[in-house]
């Protein structure tokens, strides 16, 4: 079998909002090649730029590019400038050992993490799976379902109705990997068909309690994870974007919980 060598090349774009006054906090959004979710990136990029303008925070977008070399954002020195890192359908799979350790130090030094949709699934290393809180990899075909908002005392959910109609991939999750997960949103499996897959025997049902969104404090930092965000068009949805911003706000500041 041939050995495959991956070269990590990062494209960094920084957006400055009201630079003469500064921003309330700094956020990096990171993604990597993913043939199932690459179509999300253009809509998400525009949405995050507008979010940064609306909420007055600094935004840096980092993603894998083609070939060449630019500044590595996953070093201790570079990560020091950020309050929260968003993984948009991304994982640590292309990080070097040194980059993984720098990211771990960022969290242990009080940094915030926001994971969106397929971020840090079952293929990630144990530490990163624990950062997310639960591993997942299985889901049925995209469907509409009824989501139950079970905790509105958190910035990512306080604007949402008790029941929310939403469409996307409905991940099944493995067991809890840490002891301090706080659940925010679940999905009602009676409102969609967990067996509607691609002809295989995968099991995507979880039963009466099927969590979709949660948060936790982890090794000195803060972690917010949402399963939502599969379809490109949801990045035009004001409720969904307010949901994402609420997670970013808490991850970056630790504020907003009642």
PDB file of C-alpha atoms in Angstrom:
ATOM      1  CA  UNK A   1       0.000   0.000   0.000  1.00  0.00           C
ATOM      2  CA  UNK A   2       1.339   3.423  -0.891  1.00  0.00           C
ATOM      3  CA  UNK A   3       2.053   5.888   1.864  1.00  0.00           C
ATOM      4  CA  UNK A   4       0.016   9.032   1.313  1.00  0.00           C
ATOM      5  CA  UNK A   5       1.556  12.259   2.523  1.00  0.00           C
ATOM      6  CA  UNK A   6      -0.699  15.223   3.173  1.00  0.00           C
ATOM      7  CA  UNK A   7       0.624  18.754   3.051  1.00  0.00           C
ATOM      8  CA  UNK A   8      -1.181  21.232   5.252  1.00  0.00           C
ATOM      9  CA  UNK A   9      -1.520  24.546   3.488  1.00  0.00           C
ATOM     10  CA  UNK A  10      -3.609  27.222   5.105  1.00  0.00           C
ATOM     11  CA  UNK A  11      -5.295  30.150   3.423  1.00  0.00           C
ATOM     12  CA  UNK A  12      -5.881  32.915   5.938  1.00  0.00           C
ATOM     13  CA  UNK A  13      -8.262  35.799   5.397  1.00  0.00           C
ATOM     14  CA  UNK A  14      -8.870  38.372   8.101  1.00  0.00           C
ATOM     15  CA  UNK A  15     -11.821  40.739   8.102  1.00  0.00           C
ATOM     16  CA  UNK A  16     -11.479  43.957  10.098  1.00  0.00           C
ATOM     17  CA  UNK A  17     -14.606  45.510  11.521  1.00  0.00           C
ATOM     18  CA  UNK A  18     -14.415  49.097  12.811  1.00  0.00           C
ATOM     19  CA  UNK A  19     -10.627  48.754  13.200  1.00  0.00           C
ATOM     20  CA  UNK A  20     -10.217  52.175  14.826  1.00  0.00           C
ATOM     21  CA  UNK A  21     -12.331  51.036  17.764  1.00  0.00           C
ATOM     22  CA  UNK A  22     -11.414  47.357  17.983  1.00  0.00           C
ATOM     23  CA  UNK A  23     -13.758  44.415  18.416  1.00  0.00           C
ATOM     24  CA  UNK A  24     -15.241  42.807  21.486  1.00  0.00           C
ATOM     25  CA  UNK A  25     -13.450  39.506  20.769  1.00  0.00           C
ATOM     26  CA  UNK A  26     -11.543  37.636  18.038  1.00  0.00           C
ATOM     27  CA  UNK A  27     -12.764  34.492  16.250  1.00  0.00           C
ATOM     28  CA  UNK A  28     -11.141  32.126  13.763  1.00  0.00           C
ATOM     29  CA  UNK A  29     -13.359  29.975  11.532  1.00  0.00           C
ATOM     30  CA  UNK A  30     -11.548  26.900  10.234  1.00  0.00           C
ATOM     31  CA  UNK A  31     -12.607  24.369   7.609  1.00  0.00           C
ATOM     32  CA  UNK A  32     -10.865  21.650   5.614  1.00  0.00           C
ATOM     33  CA  UNK A  33     -11.646  19.751   2.395  1.00  0.00           C
ATOM     34  CA  UNK A  34     -14.792  17.669   2.758  1.00  0.00           C
ATOM     35  CA  UNK A  35     -16.583  16.564  -0.387  1.00  0.00           C
ATOM     36  CA  UNK A  36     -19.877  16.200   1.478  1.00  0.00           C
ATOM     37  CA  UNK A  37     -19.869  19.741   2.857  1.00  0.00           C
ATOM     38  CA  UNK A  38     -17.693  21.910   0.617  1.00  0.00           C
ATOM     39  CA  UNK A  39     -20.811  23.465  -0.897  1.00  0.00           C
ATOM     40  CA  UNK A  40     -21.567  25.067   2.469  1.00  0.00           C
ATOM     41  CA  UNK A  41     -18.425  27.213   2.500  1.00  0.00           C
ATOM     42  CA  UNK A  42     -19.430  30.086   0.162  1.00  0.00           C
ATOM     43  CA  UNK A  43     -22.733  30.721   1.961  1.00  0.00           C
ATOM     44  CA  UNK A  44     -21.129  30.274   5.370  1.00  0.00           C
ATOM     45  CA  UNK A  45     -18.286  32.650   4.577  1.00  0.00           C
ATOM     46  CA  UNK A  46     -20.690  35.422   3.597  1.00  0.00           C
ATOM     47  CA  UNK A  47     -22.849  34.739   6.659  1.00  0.00           C
ATOM     48  CA  UNK A  48     -19.905  34.876   9.062  1.00  0.00           C
ATOM     49  CA  UNK A  49     -18.639  38.116   7.530  1.00  0.00           C
ATOM     50  CA  UNK A  50     -22.050  39.721   8.033  1.00  0.00           C
ATOM     51  CA  UNK A  51     -22.264  38.263  11.544  1.00  0.00           C
ATOM     52  CA  UNK A  52     -18.915  39.827  12.448  1.00  0.00           C
ATOM     53  CA  UNK A  53     -20.118  43.197  11.188  1.00  0.00           C
ATOM     54  CA  UNK A  54     -23.434  42.935  12.995  1.00  0.00           C
ATOM     55  CA  UNK A  55     -21.927  41.879  16.324  1.00  0.00           C
ATOM     56  CA  UNK A  56     -18.620  43.746  16.141  1.00  0.00           C
ATOM     57  CA  UNK A  57     -16.101  40.945  16.506  1.00  0.00           C
ATOM     58  CA  UNK A  58     -12.893  40.243  14.628  1.00  0.00           C
ATOM     59  CA  UNK A  59     -13.025  37.386  12.131  1.00  0.00           C
ATOM     60  CA  UNK A  60     -10.269  35.328  10.556  1.00  0.00           C
ATOM     61  CA  UNK A  61     -11.142  32.611   8.055  1.00  0.00           C
ATOM     62  CA  UNK A  62      -8.640  29.760   7.736  1.00  0.00           C
ATOM     63  CA  UNK A  63      -8.983  26.893   5.304  1.00  0.00           C
ATOM     64  CA  UNK A  64      -6.932  24.388   3.380  1.00  0.00           C
ATOM     65  CA  UNK A  65      -5.837  25.843   0.043  1.00  0.00           C
ATOM     66  CA  UNK A  66      -4.096  24.257  -2.954  1.00  0.00           C
ATOM     67  CA  UNK A  67      -0.314  24.371  -2.843  1.00  0.00           C
ATOM     68  CA  UNK A  68       2.216  26.869  -1.599  1.00  0.00           C
ATOM     69  CA  UNK A  69       2.805  28.158   1.898  1.00  0.00           C
ATOM     70  CA  UNK A  70       1.457  30.859   4.173  1.00  0.00           C
ATOM     71  CA  UNK A  71       1.515  31.573   7.894  1.00  0.00           C
ATOM     72  CA  UNK A  72       0.467  28.604  10.027  1.00  0.00           C
ATOM     73  CA  UNK A  73      -2.451  29.643  12.267  1.00  0.00           C
ATOM     74  CA  UNK A  74      -2.172  26.590  14.520  1.00  0.00           C
ATOM     75  CA  UNK A  75       0.825  27.677  16.549  1.00  0.00           C
ATOM     76  CA  UNK A  76       0.918  28.970  20.109  1.00  0.00           C
ATOM     77  CA  UNK A  77       1.866  32.453  18.956  1.00  0.00           C
ATOM     78  CA  UNK A  78      -0.873  32.740  16.341  1.00  0.00           C
ATOM     79  CA  UNK A  79      -3.654  31.228  18.465  1.00  0.00           C
ATOM     80  CA  UNK A  80      -2.984  33.688  21.293  1.00  0.00           C
ATOM     81  CA  UNK A  81      -4.843  36.393  19.388  1.00  0.00           C
ATOM     82  CA  UNK A  82      -8.156  34.504  19.393  1.00  0.00           C
ATOM     83  CA  UNK A  83     -10.887  34.045  21.978  1.00  0.00           C
ATOM     84  CA  UNK A  84     -12.732  31.268  20.123  1.00  0.00           C
ATOM     85  CA  UNK A  85     -12.078  28.871  17.241  1.00  0.00           C
ATOM     86  CA  UNK A  86     -14.960  27.629  15.098  1.00  0.00           C
ATOM     87  CA  UNK A  87     -14.569  24.285  13.311  1.00  0.00           C
ATOM     88  CA  UNK A  88     -17.012  24.338  10.401  1.00  0.00           C
ATOM     89  CA  UNK A  89     -17.424  20.701   9.275  1.00  0.00           C
ATOM     90  CA  UNK A  90     -13.741  20.331  10.126  1.00  0.00           C
ATOM     91  CA  UNK A  91     -11.453  18.087  12.130  1.00  0.00           C
ATOM     92  CA  UNK A  92      -7.857  17.882  13.249  1.00  0.00           C
ATOM     93  CA  UNK A  93      -7.070  15.131  10.716  1.00  0.00           C
ATOM     94  CA  UNK A  94      -4.593  17.250   8.712  1.00  0.00           C
ATOM     95  CA  UNK A  95      -2.846  18.746  11.751  1.00  0.00           C
ATOM     96  CA  UNK A  96       0.705  17.848  12.632  1.00  0.00           C
ATOM     97  CA  UNK A  97       1.425  16.656  16.166  1.00  0.00           C
ATOM     98  CA  UNK A  98       2.781  20.128  16.977  1.00  0.00           C
ATOM     99  CA  UNK A  99      -0.396  21.804  15.711  1.00  0.00           C
ATOM    100  CA  UNK A 100      -2.568  19.455  17.761  1.00  0.00           C
ATOM    101  CA  UNK A 101      -0.616  20.307  20.906  1.00  0.00           C
ATOM    102  CA  UNK A 102      -0.872  24.034  20.202  1.00  0.00           C
ATOM    103  CA  UNK A 103      -4.619  23.724  19.824  1.00  0.00           C
ATOM    104  CA  UNK A 104      -4.883  21.755  23.071  1.00  0.00           C
ATOM    105  CA  UNK A 105      -2.925  24.478  24.872  1.00  0.00           C
ATOM    106  CA  UNK A 106      -5.293  27.079  23.428  1.00  0.00           C
ATOM    107  CA  UNK A 107      -8.233  25.275  25.047  1.00  0.00           C
ATOM    108  CA  UNK A 108      -6.396  24.630  28.320  1.00  0.00           C
ATOM    109  CA  UNK A 109      -5.519  28.320  28.530  1.00  0.00           C
ATOM    110  CA  UNK A 110      -9.210  29.226  28.524  1.00  0.00           C
ATOM    111  CA  UNK A 111      -9.987  29.366  24.803  1.00  0.00           C
ATOM    112  CA  UNK A 112     -13.392  28.666  23.310  1.00  0.00           C
ATOM    113  CA  UNK A 113     -14.376  26.035  20.755  1.00  0.00           C
ATOM    114  CA  UNK A 114     -17.466  25.933  18.526  1.00  0.00           C
ATOM    115  CA  UNK A 115     -18.157  22.801  16.482  1.00  0.00           C
ATOM    116  CA  UNK A 116     -20.688  22.887  13.656  1.00  0.00           C
ATOM    117  CA  UNK A 117     -22.369  19.806  12.157  1.00  0.00           C
ATOM    118  CA  UNK A 118     -19.835  17.149  11.011  1.00  0.00           C
ATOM    119  CA  UNK A 119     -17.009  18.610  13.086  1.00  0.00           C
ATOM    120  CA  UNK A 120     -14.840  16.118  14.998  1.00  0.00           C
ATOM    121  CA  UNK A 121     -16.853  13.017  14.164  1.00  0.00           C
ATOM    122  CA  UNK A 122     -15.981   9.443  14.995  1.00  0.00           C
ATOM    123  CA  UNK A 123     -12.690   9.569  13.067  1.00  0.00           C
ATOM    124  CA  UNK A 124     -11.107  12.128  15.390  1.00  0.00           C
ATOM    125  CA  UNK A 125      -8.646  11.352  18.164  1.00  0.00           C
ATOM    126  CA  UNK A 126      -9.992  10.761  21.666  1.00  0.00           C
ATOM    127  CA  UNK A 127      -9.052  14.190  23.062  1.00  0.00           C
ATOM    128  CA  UNK A 128     -10.842  15.959  20.214  1.00  0.00           C
ATOM    129  CA  UNK A 129     -13.894  13.717  20.502  1.00  0.00           C
ATOM    130  CA  UNK A 130     -14.065  14.595  24.197  1.00  0.00           C
ATOM    131  CA  UNK A 131     -13.772  18.276  23.297  1.00  0.00           C
ATOM    132  CA  UNK A 132     -16.910  17.817  21.206  1.00  0.00           C
ATOM    133  CA  UNK A 133     -18.520  15.651  23.901  1.00  0.00           C
ATOM    134  CA  UNK A 134     -19.930  12.757  21.887  1.00  0.00           C
ATOM    135  CA  UNK A 135     -18.763  11.078  18.681  1.00  0.00           C
ATOM    136  CA  UNK A 136     -21.069  10.610  15.716  1.00  0.00           C
ATOM    137  CA  UNK A 137     -20.952   9.400  12.156  1.00  0.00           C
ATOM    138  CA  UNK A 138     -24.327   7.889  11.188  1.00  0.00           C
ATOM    139  CA  UNK A 139     -27.347   9.732   9.865  1.00  0.00           C
ATOM    140  CA  UNK A 140     -30.330   9.111   7.571  1.00  0.00           C
ATOM    141  CA  UNK A 141     -31.016  11.098   4.422  1.00  0.00           C
ATOM    142  CA  UNK A 142     -31.746  14.801   4.889  1.00  0.00           C
ATOM    143  CA  UNK A 143     -35.187  15.322   6.370  1.00  0.00           C
ATOM    144  CA  UNK A 144     -37.366  17.855   8.137  1.00  0.00           C
ATOM    145  CA  UNK A 145     -38.007  17.156  11.812  1.00  0.00           C
ATOM    146  CA  UNK A 146     -39.319  18.810  14.958  1.00  0.00           C
ATOM    147  CA  UNK A 147     -36.596  19.953  17.322  1.00  0.00           C
ATOM    148  CA  UNK A 148     -37.317  20.514  21.016  1.00  0.00           C
ATOM    149  CA  UNK A 149     -35.519  23.394  22.704  1.00  0.00           C
ATOM    150  CA  UNK A 150     -35.100  22.037  26.228  1.00  0.00           C
ATOM    151  CA  UNK A 151     -32.947  24.812  27.709  1.00  0.00           C
ATOM    152  CA  UNK A 152     -33.451  28.484  26.837  1.00  0.00           C
ATOM    153  CA  UNK A 153     -31.058  29.805  29.462  1.00  0.00           C
ATOM    154  CA  UNK A 154     -28.182  29.812  26.984  1.00  0.00           C
ATOM    155  CA  UNK A 155     -27.325  32.377  24.289  1.00  0.00           C
ATOM    156  CA  UNK A 156     -27.677  29.890  21.414  1.00  0.00           C
ATOM    157  CA  UNK A 157     -31.285  28.984  22.246  1.00  0.00           C
ATOM    158  CA  UNK A 158     -32.930  31.858  24.109  1.00  0.00           C
ATOM    159  CA  UNK A 159     -34.380  33.265  20.872  1.00  0.00           C
ATOM    160  CA  UNK A 160     -35.841  29.968  19.639  1.00  0.00           C
ATOM    161  CA  UNK A 161     -39.390  28.624  20.073  1.00  0.00           C
ATOM    162  CA  UNK A 162     -39.993  25.577  22.253  1.00  0.00           C
ATOM    163  CA  UNK A 163     -40.503  23.525  19.089  1.00  0.00           C
ATOM    164  CA  UNK A 164     -38.586  24.332  15.932  1.00  0.00           C
ATOM    165  CA  UNK A 165     -39.024  22.895  12.439  1.00  0.00           C
ATOM    166  CA  UNK A 166     -35.622  22.396  10.827  1.00  0.00           C
ATOM    167  CA  UNK A 167     -34.190  20.406   7.912  1.00  0.00           C
ATOM    168  CA  UNK A 168     -30.843  18.666   7.620  1.00  0.00           C
ATOM    169  CA  UNK A 169     -28.841  15.568   8.495  1.00  0.00           C
ATOM    170  CA  UNK A 170     -29.841  14.106  11.843  1.00  0.00           C
ATOM    171  CA  UNK A 171     -26.741  12.541  13.331  1.00  0.00           C
ATOM    172  CA  UNK A 172     -26.883   9.646  15.767  1.00  0.00           C
ATOM    173  CA  UNK A 173     -24.356  10.148  18.545  1.00  0.00           C
ATOM    174  CA  UNK A 174     -22.322   7.752  20.631  1.00  0.00           C
ATOM    175  CA  UNK A 175     -22.200   7.715  24.434  1.00  0.00           C
ATOM    176  CA  UNK A 176     -21.157  10.709  26.497  1.00  0.00           C
ATOM    177  CA  UNK A 177     -17.385  11.068  26.586  1.00  0.00           C
ATOM    178  CA  UNK A 178     -17.286  13.592  29.432  1.00  0.00           C
ATOM    179  CA  UNK A 179     -19.341  14.027  32.590  1.00  0.00           C
ATOM    180  CA  UNK A 180     -20.477  17.622  32.202  1.00  0.00           C
ATOM    181  CA  UNK A 181     -22.471  17.927  28.978  1.00  0.00           C
ATOM    182  CA  UNK A 182     -25.352  20.396  29.143  1.00  0.00           C
ATOM    183  CA  UNK A 183     -28.037  19.660  26.558  1.00  0.00           C
ATOM    184  CA  UNK A 184     -29.907  22.420  24.747  1.00  0.00           C
ATOM    185  CA  UNK A 185     -31.838  20.881  21.832  1.00  0.00           C
ATOM    186  CA  UNK A 186     -33.157  17.384  21.077  1.00  0.00           C
ATOM    187  CA  UNK A 187     -35.002  16.008  18.039  1.00  0.00           C
ATOM    188  CA  UNK A 188     -38.292  14.086  18.029  1.00  0.00           C
ATOM    189  CA  UNK A 189     -37.716  10.837  16.130  1.00  0.00           C
ATOM    190  CA  UNK A 190     -41.478  10.460  15.594  1.00  0.00           C
ATOM    191  CA  UNK A 191     -41.338  13.444  13.212  1.00  0.00           C
ATOM    192  CA  UNK A 192     -38.930  11.892  10.691  1.00  0.00           C
ATOM    193  CA  UNK A 193     -37.830   8.440   9.509  1.00  0.00           C
ATOM    194  CA  UNK A 194     -34.495   7.328  11.021  1.00  0.00           C
ATOM    195  CA  UNK A 195     -34.505   4.248   8.760  1.00  0.00           C
ATOM    196  CA  UNK A 196     -34.590   6.293   5.542  1.00  0.00           C
ATOM    197  CA  UNK A 197     -30.996   5.647   4.572  1.00  0.00           C
ATOM    198  CA  UNK A 198     -29.197   4.635   1.379  1.00  0.00           C
ATOM    199  CA  UNK A 199     -30.164   0.973   1.368  1.00  0.00           C
ATOM    200  CA  UNK A 200     -27.710  -0.177   4.039  1.00  0.00           C
ATOM    201  CA  UNK A 201     -28.411  -1.415   7.555  1.00  0.00           C
ATOM    202  CA  UNK A 202     -27.092   1.583   9.476  1.00  0.00           C
ATOM    203  CA  UNK A 203     -28.944   2.385  12.685  1.00  0.00           C
ATOM    204  CA  UNK A 204     -29.556   6.101  13.094  1.00  0.00           C
ATOM    205  CA  UNK A 205     -32.241   6.121  15.790  1.00  0.00           C
ATOM    206  CA  UNK A 206     -31.383   6.949  19.396  1.00  0.00           C
ATOM    207  CA  UNK A 207     -34.807   6.623  21.018  1.00  0.00           C
ATOM    208  CA  UNK A 208     -36.647   9.053  23.256  1.00  0.00           C
ATOM    209  CA  UNK A 209     -33.580  11.187  23.949  1.00  0.00           C
ATOM    210  CA  UNK A 210     -31.790  12.229  20.771  1.00  0.00           C
ATOM    211  CA  UNK A 211     -29.574  15.243  21.533  1.00  0.00           C
ATOM    212  CA  UNK A 212     -28.579  17.672  18.805  1.00  0.00           C
ATOM    213  CA  UNK A 213     -26.946  20.605  20.612  1.00  0.00           C
ATOM    214  CA  UNK A 214     -24.948  20.862  23.853  1.00  0.00           C
ATOM    215  CA  UNK A 215     -22.141  22.694  25.615  1.00  0.00           C
ATOM    216  CA  UNK A 216     -19.564  22.026  28.302  1.00  0.00           C
ATOM    217  CA  UNK A 217     -16.503  23.335  30.056  1.00  0.00           C
ATOM    218  CA  UNK A 218     -13.536  21.200  29.031  1.00  0.00           C
ATOM    219  CA  UNK A 219      -9.961  21.197  30.379  1.00  0.00           C
ATOM    220  CA  UNK A 220     -10.063  24.891  31.250  1.00  0.00           C
ATOM    221  CA  UNK A 221     -11.839  26.023  28.075  1.00  0.00           C
ATOM    222  CA  UNK A 222     -15.388  26.148  26.729  1.00  0.00           C
ATOM    223  CA  UNK A 223     -16.945  23.918  24.065  1.00  0.00           C
ATOM    224  CA  UNK A 224     -20.231  24.388  22.197  1.00  0.00           C
ATOM    225  CA  UNK A 225     -21.415  21.845  19.629  1.00  0.00           C
ATOM    226  CA  UNK A 226     -24.415  21.923  17.287  1.00  0.00           C
ATOM    227  CA  UNK A 227     -25.414  19.143  14.876  1.00  0.00           C
ATOM    228  CA  UNK A 228     -27.257  21.674  12.736  1.00  0.00           C
ATOM    229  CA  UNK A 229     -25.783  23.291   9.627  1.00  0.00           C
ATOM    230  CA  UNK A 230     -25.671  20.695   6.844  1.00  0.00           C
ATOM    231  CA  UNK A 231     -27.475  22.458   4.004  1.00  0.00           C
ATOM    232  CA  UNK A 232     -25.928  25.581   2.412  1.00  0.00           C
ATOM    233  CA  UNK A 233     -29.217  27.491   2.496  1.00  0.00           C
ATOM    234  CA  UNK A 234     -29.484  27.386   6.308  1.00  0.00           C
ATOM    235  CA  UNK A 235     -26.681  29.960   6.400  1.00  0.00           C
ATOM    236  CA  UNK A 236     -29.331  32.387   5.132  1.00  0.00           C
ATOM    237  CA  UNK A 237     -31.653  31.548   8.056  1.00  0.00           C
ATOM    238  CA  UNK A 238     -31.666  34.303  10.746  1.00  0.00           C
ATOM    239  CA  UNK A 239     -32.722  31.902  13.519  1.00  0.00           C
ATOM    240  CA  UNK A 240     -29.947  29.470  12.676  1.00  0.00           C
ATOM    241  CA  UNK A 241     -27.343  32.247  12.467  1.00  0.00           C
ATOM    242  CA  UNK A 242     -28.476  33.653  15.821  1.00  0.00           C
ATOM    243  CA  UNK A 243     -28.106  30.110  17.178  1.00  0.00           C
ATOM    244  CA  UNK A 244     -24.523  29.936  15.914  1.00  0.00           C
ATOM    245  CA  UNK A 245     -23.660  33.394  17.181  1.00  0.00           C
ATOM    246  CA  UNK A 246     -25.004  32.551  20.635  1.00  0.00           C
ATOM    247  CA  UNK A 247     -22.591  29.623  20.784  1.00  0.00           C
ATOM    248  CA  UNK A 248     -19.700  31.793  19.600  1.00  0.00           C
ATOM    249  CA  UNK A 249     -20.535  34.536  22.105  1.00  0.00           C
ATOM    250  CA  UNK A 250     -20.479  32.098  25.021  1.00  0.00           C
ATOM    251  CA  UNK A 251     -17.395  30.221  23.800  1.00  0.00           C
ATOM    252  CA  UNK A 252     -15.465  33.474  23.381  1.00  0.00           C
ATOM    253  CA  UNK A 253     -16.558  35.154  26.631  1.00  0.00           C
ATOM    254  CA  UNK A 254     -18.135  32.630  28.992  1.00  0.00           C
ATOM    255  CA  UNK A 255     -21.077  35.038  29.347  1.00  0.00           C
ATOM    256  CA  UNK A 256     -24.790  34.820  28.747  1.00  0.00           C
ATOM    257  CA  UNK A 257     -25.901  31.791  30.782  1.00  0.00           C
ATOM    258  CA  UNK A 258     -28.857  32.401  33.110  1.00  0.00           C
TER     259      UNK A 258
END
